[in-house]
PDB file of C-alpha atoms and ligand atoms in Angstrom:
ATOM      1  CA  MET Y   1      80.888 102.472 124.440  1.00  0.00           C
ATOM      2  CA  THR Y   2      82.309 100.801 127.532  1.00  0.00           C
ATOM      3  CA  LEU Y   3      85.900  99.529 127.813  1.00  0.00           C
ATOM      4  CA  TYR Y   4      85.335  95.885 126.937  1.00  0.00           C
ATOM      5  CA  GLN Y   5      82.533  96.233 124.368  1.00  0.00           C
ATOM      6  CA  PRO Y   6      85.030  96.292 121.421  1.00  0.00           C
ATOM      7  CA  PHE Y   7      86.578  93.027 122.725  1.00  0.00           C
ATOM      8  CA  LEU Y   8      83.198  91.364 122.798  1.00  0.00           C
ATOM      9  CA  ASP Y   9      82.201  92.734 119.387  1.00  0.00           C
ATOM     10  CA  TYR Y  10      85.507  91.628 117.888  1.00  0.00           C
ATOM     11  CA  ALA Y  11      85.251  88.136 119.369  1.00  0.00           C
ATOM     12  CA  ILE Y  12      81.691  87.519 118.183  1.00  0.00           C
ATOM     13  CA  ALA Y  13      82.472  88.817 114.657  1.00  0.00           C
ATOM     14  CA  LEU Y  14      85.604  86.613 114.410  1.00  0.00           C
ATOM     15  CA  LEU Y  15      83.817  83.555 115.690  1.00  0.00           C
ATOM     16  CA  GLN Y  16      81.041  84.115 113.167  1.00  0.00           C
ATOM     17  CA  GLU Y  17      83.508  84.491 110.402  1.00  0.00           C
ATOM     18  CA  ARG Y  18      85.615  81.425 111.253  1.00  0.00           C
ATOM     19  CA  LEU Y  19      83.175  78.914 112.772  1.00  0.00           C
ATOM     20  CA  ASP Y  20      79.777  77.410 112.049  1.00  0.00           C
ATOM     21  CA  LEU Y  21      78.390  79.316 115.004  1.00  0.00           C
ATOM     22  CA  GLN Y  22      75.115  78.404 116.620  1.00  0.00           C
ATOM     23  CA  PRO Y  23      73.399  79.841 119.697  1.00  0.00           C
ATOM     24  CA  TYR Y  24      73.967  78.174 123.103  1.00  0.00           C
ATOM     25  CA  PRO Y  25      70.983  78.384 125.474  1.00  0.00           C
ATOM     26  CA  ILE Y  26      71.169  80.903 128.237  1.00  0.00           C
ATOM     27  CA  PRO Y  27      68.853  79.973 131.132  1.00  0.00           C
ATOM     28  CA  VAL Y  28      65.829  82.232 131.416  1.00  0.00           C
ATOM     29  CA  GLY Y  29      66.489  85.251 133.643  1.00  0.00           C
ATOM     30  CA  PHE Y  30      70.244  85.239 133.002  1.00  0.00           C
ATOM     31  CA  GLU Y  31      70.505  86.907 129.548  1.00  0.00           C
ATOM     32  CA  SER Y  32      70.445  90.265 131.235  1.00  0.00           C
ATOM     33  CA  LYS Y  33      70.356  91.296 134.855  1.00  0.00           C
ATOM     34  CA  SER Y  34      70.515  94.716 136.357  1.00  0.00           C
ATOM     35  CA  ALA Y  35      70.664  96.222 139.811  1.00  0.00           C
ATOM     36  CA  VAL Y  36      71.118  99.635 141.280  1.00  0.00           C
ATOM     37  CA  VAL Y  37      74.022  99.766 143.759  1.00  0.00           C
ATOM     38  CA  GLY Y  38      75.596 102.354 145.993  1.00  0.00           C
ATOM     39  CA  LYS Y  39      73.976 105.364 147.663  1.00  0.00           C
ATOM     40  CA  GLY Y  40      73.290 108.933 146.727  1.00  0.00           C
ATOM     41  CA  LYS Y  41      75.846 110.420 144.327  1.00  0.00           C
ATOM     42  CA  HIS Y  42      77.562 107.052 144.103  1.00  0.00           C
ATOM     43  CA  GLN Y  43      74.564 105.225 142.815  1.00  0.00           C
ATOM     44  CA  ASP Y  44      75.165 103.328 139.647  1.00  0.00           C
ATOM     45  CA  GLN Y  45      73.360 100.760 137.615  1.00  0.00           C
ATOM     46  CA  VAL Y  46      75.240  97.476 137.223  1.00  0.00           C
ATOM     47  CA  LEU Y  47      74.193  95.544 134.129  1.00  0.00           C
ATOM     48  CA  THR Y  48      75.365  92.028 133.455  1.00  0.00           C
ATOM     49  CA  THR Y  49      74.643  90.582 130.007  1.00  0.00           C
ATOM     50  CA  SER Y  50      75.418  87.096 128.883  1.00  0.00           C
ATOM     51  CA  TYR Y  51      76.275  85.577 125.499  1.00  0.00           C
ATOM     52  CA  GLY Y  52      76.316  81.939 124.540  1.00  0.00           C
ATOM     53  CA  TYR Y  53      77.351  80.105 121.360  1.00  0.00           C
ATOM     54  CA  GLN Y  54      78.460  76.696 120.272  1.00  0.00           C
ATOM     55  CA  ALA Y  55      80.266  75.272 117.224  1.00  0.00           C
ATOM     56  CA  PRO Y  56      81.096  71.797 115.964  1.00  0.00           C
ATOM     57  CA  LYS Y  57      84.191  71.284 118.095  1.00  0.00           C
ATOM     58  CA  LEU Y  58      83.266  73.711 120.829  1.00  0.00           C
ATOM     59  CA  ARG Y  59      80.716  72.780 123.492  1.00  0.00           C
ATOM     60  CA  GLN Y  60      80.191  76.213 124.929  1.00  0.00           C
ATOM     61  CA  ILE Y  61      81.501  79.628 124.072  1.00  0.00           C
ATOM     62  CA  ARG Y  62      80.223  82.094 126.646  1.00  0.00           C
ATOM     63  CA  ALA Y  63      80.749  85.568 127.820  1.00  0.00           C
ATOM     64  CA  ALA Y  64      79.618  87.631 130.846  1.00  0.00           C
ATOM     65  CA  HIS Y  65      79.842  91.346 130.420  1.00  0.00           C
ATOM     66  CA  VAL Y  66      79.473  93.514 133.517  1.00  0.00           C
ATOM     67  CA  GLN Y  67      78.959  97.204 133.006  1.00  0.00           C
ATOM     68  CA  GLY Y  68      78.727  99.420 136.086  1.00  0.00           C
ATOM     69  CA  GLY Y  69      80.396 102.713 135.306  1.00  0.00           C
ATOM     70  CA  ASN Y  70      84.007 103.760 134.767  1.00  0.00           C
ATOM     71  CA  VAL Y  71      85.510 101.719 137.597  1.00  0.00           C
ATOM     72  CA  LEU Y  72      83.397  98.615 137.269  1.00  0.00           C
ATOM     73  CA  GLN Y  73      83.819  96.836 133.938  1.00  0.00           C
ATOM     74  CA  VAL Y  74      84.343  93.117 133.441  1.00  0.00           C
ATOM     75  CA  LEU Y  75      84.453  90.824 130.476  1.00  0.00           C
ATOM     76  CA  ASN Y  76      84.815  87.165 131.298  1.00  0.00           C
ATOM     77  CA  PHE Y  77      85.024  85.092 128.151  1.00  0.00           C
ATOM     78  CA  VAL Y  78      85.634  81.357 128.033  1.00  0.00           C
ATOM     79  CA  ILE Y  79      85.557  78.697 125.328  1.00  0.00           C
ATOM     80  CA  PHE Y  80      84.927  75.108 126.489  1.00  0.00           C
ATOM     81  CA  PRO Y  81      85.732  72.529 123.832  1.00  0.00           C
ATOM     82  CA  HIS Y  82      83.737  69.332 123.368  1.00  0.00           C
ATOM     83  CA  LEU Y  83      84.989  66.493 125.515  1.00  0.00           C
ATOM     84  CA  ASN Y  84      86.357  64.526 122.545  1.00  0.00           C
ATOM     85  CA  TYR Y  85      89.034  67.172 121.795  1.00  0.00           C
ATOM     86  CA  ASP Y  86      92.213  67.766 123.730  1.00  0.00           C
ATOM     87  CA  LEU Y  87      91.985  71.506 122.963  1.00  0.00           C
ATOM     88  CA  PRO Y  88      92.833  73.946 125.778  1.00  0.00           C
ATOM     89  CA  PHE Y  89      90.209  76.374 127.075  1.00  0.00           C
ATOM     90  CA  PHE Y  90      90.348  79.886 125.786  1.00  0.00           C
ATOM     91  CA  GLY Y  91      90.113  82.033 128.894  1.00  0.00           C
ATOM     92  CA  ALA Y  92      89.933  85.774 129.185  1.00  0.00           C
ATOM     93  CA  ASP Y  93      89.229  87.592 132.466  1.00  0.00           C
ATOM     94  CA  LEU Y  94      89.345  91.339 131.781  1.00  0.00           C
ATOM     95  CA  VAL Y  95      88.594  93.233 134.980  1.00  0.00           C
ATOM     96  CA  THR Y  96      88.434  96.893 135.822  1.00  0.00           C
ATOM     97  CA  LEU Y  97      87.704  97.817 139.440  1.00  0.00           C
ATOM     98  CA  PRO Y  98      88.375 100.918 141.559  1.00  0.00           C
ATOM     99  CA  GLY Y  99      91.836  99.454 142.258  1.00  0.00           C
ATOM    100  CA  GLY Y 100      92.741  99.298 138.540  1.00  0.00           C
ATOM    101  CA  HIS Y 101      92.837  96.880 135.617  1.00  0.00           C
ATOM    102  CA  LEU Y 102      93.485  93.212 136.036  1.00  0.00           C
ATOM    103  CA  ILE Y 103      93.973  91.172 132.897  1.00  0.00           C
ATOM    104  CA  ALA Y 104      94.173  87.365 132.560  1.00  0.00           C
ATOM    105  CA  LEU Y 105      94.482  85.926 129.083  1.00  0.00           C
ATOM    106  CA  ASP Y 106      95.480  82.371 128.269  1.00  0.00           C
ATOM    107  CA  MET Y 107      94.889  79.122 126.476  1.00  0.00           C
ATOM    108  CA  GLN Y 108      94.309  77.144 129.596  1.00  0.00           C
ATOM    109  CA  PRO Y 109      95.817  73.659 129.288  1.00  0.00           C
ATOM    110  CA  LEU Y 110      94.130  70.356 130.080  1.00  0.00           C
ATOM    111  CA  PHE Y 111      97.495  68.793 130.922  1.00  0.00           C
ATOM    112  CA  ARG Y 112      99.789  71.540 132.213  1.00  0.00           C
ATOM    113  CA  ASP Y 113     102.889  69.421 132.793  1.00  0.00           C
ATOM    114  CA  ASP Y 114     102.754  67.121 129.755  1.00  0.00           C
ATOM    115  CA  PRO Y 115     105.656  68.097 127.458  1.00  0.00           C
ATOM    116  CA  ALA Y 116     103.882  66.829 124.363  1.00  0.00           C
ATOM    117  CA  TYR Y 117     100.836  68.924 125.259  1.00  0.00           C
ATOM    118  CA  GLN Y 118     103.031  72.001 125.750  1.00  0.00           C
ATOM    119  CA  GLU Y 119     104.714  71.390 122.426  1.00  0.00           C
ATOM    120  CA  LYS Y 120     101.332  71.240 120.712  1.00  0.00           C
ATOM    121  CA  TYR Y 121      99.413  74.035 122.465  1.00  0.00           C
ATOM    122  CA  THR Y 122     101.902  76.352 124.234  1.00  0.00           C
ATOM    123  CA  LYS Y 123     104.960  76.485 122.008  1.00  0.00           C
ATOM    124  CA  PRO Y 124     103.054  78.021 119.068  1.00  0.00           C
ATOM    125  CA  ILE Y 125     101.702  80.852 121.163  1.00  0.00           C
ATOM    126  CA  LEU Y 126     104.892  81.684 123.115  1.00  0.00           C
ATOM    127  CA  PRO Y 127     106.016  84.180 120.429  1.00  0.00           C
ATOM    128  CA  ILE Y 128     102.747  86.077 120.863  1.00  0.00           C
ATOM    129  CA  PHE Y 129     103.125  86.060 124.666  1.00  0.00           C
ATOM    130  CA  GLN Y 130     106.745  87.250 124.388  1.00  0.00           C
ATOM    131  CA  ALA Y 131     105.818  90.023 121.963  1.00  0.00           C
ATOM    132  CA  TYR Y 132     103.520  91.589 124.608  1.00  0.00           C
ATOM    133  CA  GLN Y 133     105.798  91.147 127.660  1.00  0.00           C
ATOM    134  CA  PRO Y 134     107.504  94.524 127.368  1.00  0.00           C
ATOM    135  CA  GLN Y 135     104.210  96.453 127.360  1.00  0.00           C
ATOM    136  CA  LEU Y 136     102.254  94.014 129.561  1.00  0.00           C
ATOM    137  CA  PRO Y 137     104.594  92.685 132.270  1.00  0.00           C
ATOM    138  CA  TRP Y 138     103.735  89.991 134.805  1.00  0.00           C
ATOM    139  CA  GLY Y 139     101.011  91.245 137.140  1.00  0.00           C
ATOM    140  CA  GLY Y 140     102.437  89.943 140.433  1.00  0.00           C
ATOM    141  CA  ASP Y 141     100.416  88.291 143.245  1.00  0.00           C
ATOM    142  CA  PHE Y 142      98.620  85.373 141.854  1.00  0.00           C
ATOM    143  CA  PRO Y 143      96.803  82.541 143.667  1.00  0.00           C
ATOM    144  CA  GLU Y 144      99.246  79.610 143.812  1.00  0.00           C
ATOM    145  CA  GLU Y 145      96.476  77.032 143.626  1.00  0.00           C
ATOM    146  CA  ALA Y 146      95.363  78.455 140.236  1.00  0.00           C
ATOM    147  CA  ARG Y 147      98.765  77.866 138.652  1.00  0.00           C
ATOM    148  CA  PRO Y 148      98.014  74.347 137.293  1.00  0.00           C
ATOM    149  CA  PHE Y 149      95.256  75.801 135.224  1.00  0.00           C
ATOM    150  CA  PHE Y 150      97.408  78.238 133.306  1.00  0.00           C
ATOM    151  CA  SER Y 151      99.930  77.734 130.554  1.00  0.00           C
ATOM    152  CA  PRO Y 152     103.515  79.150 130.337  1.00  0.00           C
ATOM    153  CA  ALA Y 153     102.006  81.680 127.887  1.00  0.00           C
ATOM    154  CA  PHE Y 154      99.708  83.058 130.519  1.00  0.00           C
ATOM    155  CA  LEU Y 155      99.364  86.794 130.059  1.00  0.00           C
ATOM    156  CA  TRP Y 156      98.694  88.172 133.569  1.00  0.00           C
ATOM    157  CA  THR Y 157      99.068  91.875 133.906  1.00  0.00           C
ATOM    158  CA  ARG Y 158      97.779  94.953 135.736  1.00  0.00           C
ATOM    159  CA  PRO Y 159      98.114  97.896 133.309  1.00  0.00           C
ATOM    160  CA  GLN Y 160      98.159 101.367 134.940  1.00  0.00           C
ATOM    161  CA  ALA Y 161      96.792 103.160 131.926  1.00  0.00           C
ATOM    162  CA  THR Y 162      93.391 102.562 130.357  1.00  0.00           C
ATOM    163  CA  GLU Y 163      95.026 103.194 126.989  1.00  0.00           C
ATOM    164  CA  ALA Y 164      97.166 100.079 127.533  1.00  0.00           C
ATOM    165  CA  VAL Y 165      93.950  98.057 127.864  1.00  0.00           C
ATOM    166  CA  GLU Y 166      92.446  99.715 124.837  1.00  0.00           C
ATOM    167  CA  ASN Y 167      95.510  99.136 122.707  1.00  0.00           C
ATOM    168  CA  ASP Y 168      97.947  96.494 123.939  1.00  0.00           C
ATOM    169  CA  VAL Y 169      95.498  94.234 125.723  1.00  0.00           C
ATOM    170  CA  PHE Y 170      93.003  94.484 122.892  1.00  0.00           C
ATOM    171  CA  ALA Y 171      95.750  93.519 120.414  1.00  0.00           C
ATOM    172  CA  ALA Y 172      96.902  90.570 122.545  1.00  0.00           C
ATOM    173  CA  PHE Y 173      93.284  89.416 122.918  1.00  0.00           C
ATOM    174  CA  GLN Y 174      92.891  89.390 119.105  1.00  0.00           C
ATOM    175  CA  ASP Y 175      96.139  87.520 118.616  1.00  0.00           C
ATOM    176  CA  TYR Y 176      95.293  84.918 121.231  1.00  0.00           C
ATOM    177  CA  LEU Y 177      91.821  84.360 119.921  1.00  0.00           C
ATOM    178  CA  GLN Y 178      93.019  84.034 116.338  1.00  0.00           C
ATOM    179  CA  ALA Y 179      95.700  81.554 117.394  1.00  0.00           C
ATOM    180  CA  TYR Y 180      93.106  79.617 119.365  1.00  0.00           C
ATOM    181  CA  LEU Y 181      90.847  79.343 116.328  1.00  0.00           C
ATOM    182  CA  ASP Y 182      93.870  78.003 114.383  1.00  0.00           C
ATOM    183  CA  PHE Y 183      94.114  75.223 116.977  1.00  0.00           C
ATOM    184  CA  VAL Y 184      90.421  74.569 116.599  1.00  0.00           C
ATOM    185  CA  ASP Y 185      90.788  74.273 112.790  1.00  0.00           C
ATOM    186  CA  GLN Y 186      93.529  71.717 113.218  1.00  0.00           C
ATOM    187  CA  ALA Y 187      91.969  69.715 116.042  1.00  0.00           C
ATOM    188  CA  GLU Y 188      91.148  66.091 115.446  1.00  0.00           C
ATOM    189  CA  PRO Y 189      88.717  64.208 117.668  1.00  0.00           C
ATOM    190  CA  ALA Y 190      90.175  61.762 120.235  1.00  0.00           C
ATOM    191  CA  THR Y 191      88.800  58.317 119.982  1.00  0.00           C
ATOM    192  CA  ASP Y 192      90.947  56.320 122.416  1.00  0.00           C
ATOM    193  CA  ALA Y 193      88.961  55.481 125.548  1.00  0.00           C
ATOM    194  CA  GLN Y 194      91.815  56.320 127.924  1.00  0.00           C
ATOM    195  CA  ALA Y 195      92.392  59.691 126.245  1.00  0.00           C
ATOM    196  CA  LEU Y 196      88.696  60.516 126.371  1.00  0.00           C
ATOM    197  CA  ARG Y 197      88.611  59.693 130.085  1.00  0.00           C
ATOM    198  CA  GLU Y 198      91.600  61.884 130.746  1.00  0.00           C
ATOM    199  CA  ILE Y 199      90.056  64.770 128.841  1.00  0.00           C
ATOM    200  CA  GLU Y 200      86.796  64.548 130.776  1.00  0.00           C
ATOM    201  CA  GLU Y 201      88.660  64.380 134.107  1.00  0.00           C
ATOM    202  CA  ALA Y 202      90.791  67.405 133.190  1.00  0.00           C
ATOM    203  CA  GLN Y 203      87.715  69.397 132.082  1.00  0.00           C
ATOM    204  CA  LEU Y 204      85.913  68.585 135.310  1.00  0.00           C
ATOM    205  CA  ARG Y 205      88.980  69.509 137.376  1.00  0.00           C
ATOM    206  CA  TYR Y 206      89.135  72.897 135.700  1.00  0.00           C
ATOM    207  CA  LEU Y 207      85.430  73.468 135.858  1.00  0.00           C
ATOM    208  CA  ARG Y 208      85.116  72.581 139.527  1.00  0.00           C
ATOM    209  CA  TYR Y 209      87.991  74.828 140.426  1.00  0.00           C
ATOM    210  CA  ARG Y 210      86.544  77.756 138.560  1.00  0.00           C
ATOM    211  CA  ALA Y 211      82.984  77.309 139.858  1.00  0.00           C
ATOM    212  CA  GLU Y 212      84.252  76.908 143.452  1.00  0.00           C
ATOM    213  CA  LYS Y 213      86.785  79.779 143.352  1.00  0.00           C
ATOM    214  CA  ASP Y 214      84.997  82.151 140.978  1.00  0.00           C
ATOM    215  CA  PRO Y 215      86.524  85.538 141.937  1.00  0.00           C
ATOM    216  CA  ALA Y 216      83.338  87.245 140.876  1.00  0.00           C
ATOM    217  CA  ARG Y 217      81.139  85.362 143.381  1.00  0.00           C
ATOM    218  CA  GLY Y 218      81.347  88.129 146.013  1.00  0.00           C
ATOM    219  CA  MET Y 219      80.609  90.871 143.550  1.00  0.00           C
ATOM    220  CA  PHE Y 220      77.618  89.124 141.977  1.00  0.00           C
ATOM    221  CA  THR Y 221      76.255  88.169 145.357  1.00  0.00           C
ATOM    222  CA  ARG Y 222      76.344  91.794 146.503  1.00  0.00           C
ATOM    223  CA  PHE Y 223      74.625  93.009 143.307  1.00  0.00           C
ATOM    224  CA  TYR Y 224      72.072  90.255 142.640  1.00  0.00           C
ATOM    225  CA  GLY Y 225      71.853  87.994 145.679  1.00  0.00           C
ATOM    226  CA  THR Y 226      72.983  84.488 146.514  1.00  0.00           C
ATOM    227  CA  GLU Y 227      70.338  82.546 144.660  1.00  0.00           C
ATOM    228  CA  TRP Y 228      70.817  84.312 141.360  1.00  0.00           C
ATOM    229  CA  THR Y 229      74.606  84.144 141.677  1.00  0.00           C
ATOM    230  CA  GLU Y 230      74.854  80.405 142.429  1.00  0.00           C
ATOM    231  CA  GLU Y 231      72.462  79.592 139.606  1.00  0.00           C
ATOM    232  CA  TYR Y 232      74.436  81.811 137.249  1.00  0.00           C
ATOM    233  CA  ILE Y 233      77.692  80.135 138.170  1.00  0.00           C
ATOM    234  CA  HIS Y 234      76.540  76.536 138.068  1.00  0.00           C
ATOM    235  CA  GLY Y 235      73.755  76.842 135.490  1.00  0.00           C
ATOM    236  CA  PHE Y 236      75.541  79.002 132.938  1.00  0.00           C
ATOM    237  CA  LEU Y 237      79.094  80.189 133.549  1.00  0.00           C
ATOM    238  CA  PHE Y 238      80.459  76.723 134.524  1.00  0.00           C
ATOM    239  CA  ASP Y 239      77.675  74.371 133.534  1.00  0.00           C
ATOM    240  CA  LEU Y 240      79.513  71.174 132.505  1.00  0.00           C
ATOM    241  CA  GLU Y 241      78.590  69.118 135.603  1.00  0.00           C
ATOM    242  CA  ARG Y 242      74.922  69.991 135.178  1.00  0.00           C
ATOM    243  CA  LYS Y 243      75.084  69.107 131.481  1.00  0.00           C
ATOM    244  CA  LEU Y 244      76.788  65.754 132.189  1.00  0.00           C
ATOM    245  CA  SER Y 245      74.317  64.807 134.888  1.00  0.00           C
ATOM    246  CA  GLY Y 246      71.471  65.610 132.488  1.00  0.00           C
ATOM    247  CA  VAL Y 247      69.721  68.081 134.819  1.00  0.00           C
ATOM    248  CA  ALA Y 248      67.268  70.121 132.788  1.00  0.00           C
ATOM    249  CA  ASP Y 249      67.749  73.851 132.449  1.00  0.00           C
ATOM    250  CA  HIS Y 250      65.500  75.836 134.676  1.00  0.00           C
TER     251      HIS Y 250
HETATM  252  N1  DBV A   1      86.173  85.952 136.989  1.00  0.00           N
HETATM  253  C1  DBV A   1      85.506  84.835 136.523  1.00  0.00           C
HETATM  254  C2  DBV A   1      84.219  85.231 136.146  1.00  0.00           C
HETATM  255  C3  DBV A   1      84.077  86.562 136.326  1.00  0.00           C
HETATM  256  C4  DBV A   1      85.274  87.007 136.882  1.00  0.00           C
HETATM  257  C5  DBV A   1      83.221  84.249 135.591  1.00  0.00           C
HETATM  258  C6  DBV A   1      81.921  87.159 135.264  1.00  0.00           C
HETATM  259  O1  DBV A   1      86.021  83.732 136.486  1.00  0.00           O
HETATM  260  C7  DBV A   1      85.623  88.382 137.264  1.00  0.00           C
HETATM  261  C8  DBV A   1      82.924  87.475 136.070  1.00  0.00           C
HETATM  262  N2  DBV A   1      87.932  88.147 138.180  1.00  0.00           N
HETATM  263  C9  DBV A   1      86.623  88.724 138.163  1.00  0.00           C
HETATM  264  C10 DBV A   1      86.552  89.740 139.140  1.00  0.00           C
HETATM  265  C11 DBV A   1      87.843  89.773 139.793  1.00  0.00           C
HETATM  266  C12 DBV A   1      88.620  88.767 139.186  1.00  0.00           C
HETATM  267  C13 DBV A   1      89.943  88.497 139.632  1.00  0.00           C
HETATM  268  C14 DBV A   1      85.394  90.597 139.412  1.00  0.00           C
HETATM  269  C15 DBV A   1      88.233  90.678 140.907  1.00  0.00           C
HETATM  270  C16 DBV A   1      87.882  90.075 142.243  1.00  0.00           C
HETATM  271  C17 DBV A   1      88.184  91.082 143.336  1.00  0.00           C
HETATM  272  O2  DBV A   1      89.273  91.633 143.372  1.00  0.00           O
HETATM  273  O3  DBV A   1      87.265  91.270 144.124  1.00  0.00           O
HETATM  274  C18 DBV A   1      91.851  84.944 136.809  1.00  0.00           C
HETATM  275  N3  DBV A   1      90.628  86.768 138.004  1.00  0.00           N
HETATM  276  C19 DBV A   1      90.808  87.498 139.110  1.00  0.00           C
HETATM  277  C20 DBV A   1      92.017  87.069 139.724  1.00  0.00           C
HETATM  278  C21 DBV A   1      92.546  86.100 138.996  1.00  0.00           C
HETATM  279  C22 DBV A   1      91.654  85.928 137.899  1.00  0.00           C
HETATM  280  C23 DBV A   1      93.798  85.280 139.282  1.00  0.00           C
HETATM  281  C24 DBV A   1      92.547  87.655 141.025  1.00  0.00           C
HETATM  282  C25 DBV A   1      91.899  86.893 142.099  1.00  0.00           C
HETATM  283  C26 DBV A   1      92.596  86.935 143.390  1.00  0.00           C
HETATM  284  O4  DBV A   1      93.460  87.824 143.548  1.00  0.00           O
HETATM  285  O5  DBV A   1      92.275  86.084 144.223  1.00  0.00           O
HETATM  286  N4  DBV A   1      90.614  83.398 135.567  1.00  0.00           N
HETATM  287  C27 DBV A   1      90.810  83.890 136.866  1.00  0.00           C
HETATM  288  C28 DBV A   1      91.130  82.627 137.581  1.00  0.00           C
HETATM  289  C29 DBV A   1      91.100  81.575 136.761  1.00  0.00           C
HETATM  290  C30 DBV A   1      90.768  82.082 135.513  1.00  0.00           C
HETATM  291  C31 DBV A   1      91.448  82.544 139.046  1.00  0.00           C
HETATM  292  C32 DBV A   1      91.372  80.194 137.171  1.00  0.00           C
HETATM  293  C33 DBV A   1      91.437  79.141 136.380  1.00  0.00           C
HETATM  294  O6  DBV A   1      90.672  81.477 134.443  1.00  0.00           O
END
């Protein structure tokens, strides 16, 4: 069992329990991809598996799970709501590299600086965030340009011990996901044309940023090549623009 498998199992089970969960198509060739990397004794297989679901209020729920040995484990898990809901994105980037663990967990806001939005979607999760601060303190260095995409309850931490990931990070992940699904339960569709336009703009802003700045681009390109990586990013991980422009899956 690799480090982030219990996170993935927990998430899928909880989603199945709480939502009317349906599959979301994964483009052919991207469900599972493997490569052998390194040389000699340091050779390792790196396996990337993808998961996709949807639910009535949620356009795409997707995960990428990278398993490449003890010091290469990644679970990137994002929920993209439908464009007629002002719901935040659920975003988890759980990364283990030779340099250590790097954890990003948040309900990523559509409208970071709108006080009413913060009241609705950040205030209820601040107590959860605060409860984990002693064990999971701020992780330091963080790209300034990414700041608008995170809420004040952004859990950003670099635990030293793997046990902290297995215990504290896993508990925080469960609490954030449960709280997110509470928001989903309560969400009412937006109908006002102006509000709908703003939601779409905010979703596209987020999506373009993430597709352009995907911190995994270098890693995937090394393992699987440029063509596979770009198609994975734009055709699956961050696919909203493709879906809006009506380009067929290929
Ligand atoms: N990150 C992704 C996807 C990944 C992934 C789809 C499937 O968005 C993995 C894989 N994240 C990943 C890897 C690294 C990071 C780092 C492999 C390490 C990169 C490296 O060191 O080589 C949050 N993830 C990071 C970093 C941040 C995040 C801030 C450090 C990057 C840096 O120091 O420049 N999650 C990430 C992020 C947003 C988010 C930037 C922006 C909205 O939601």
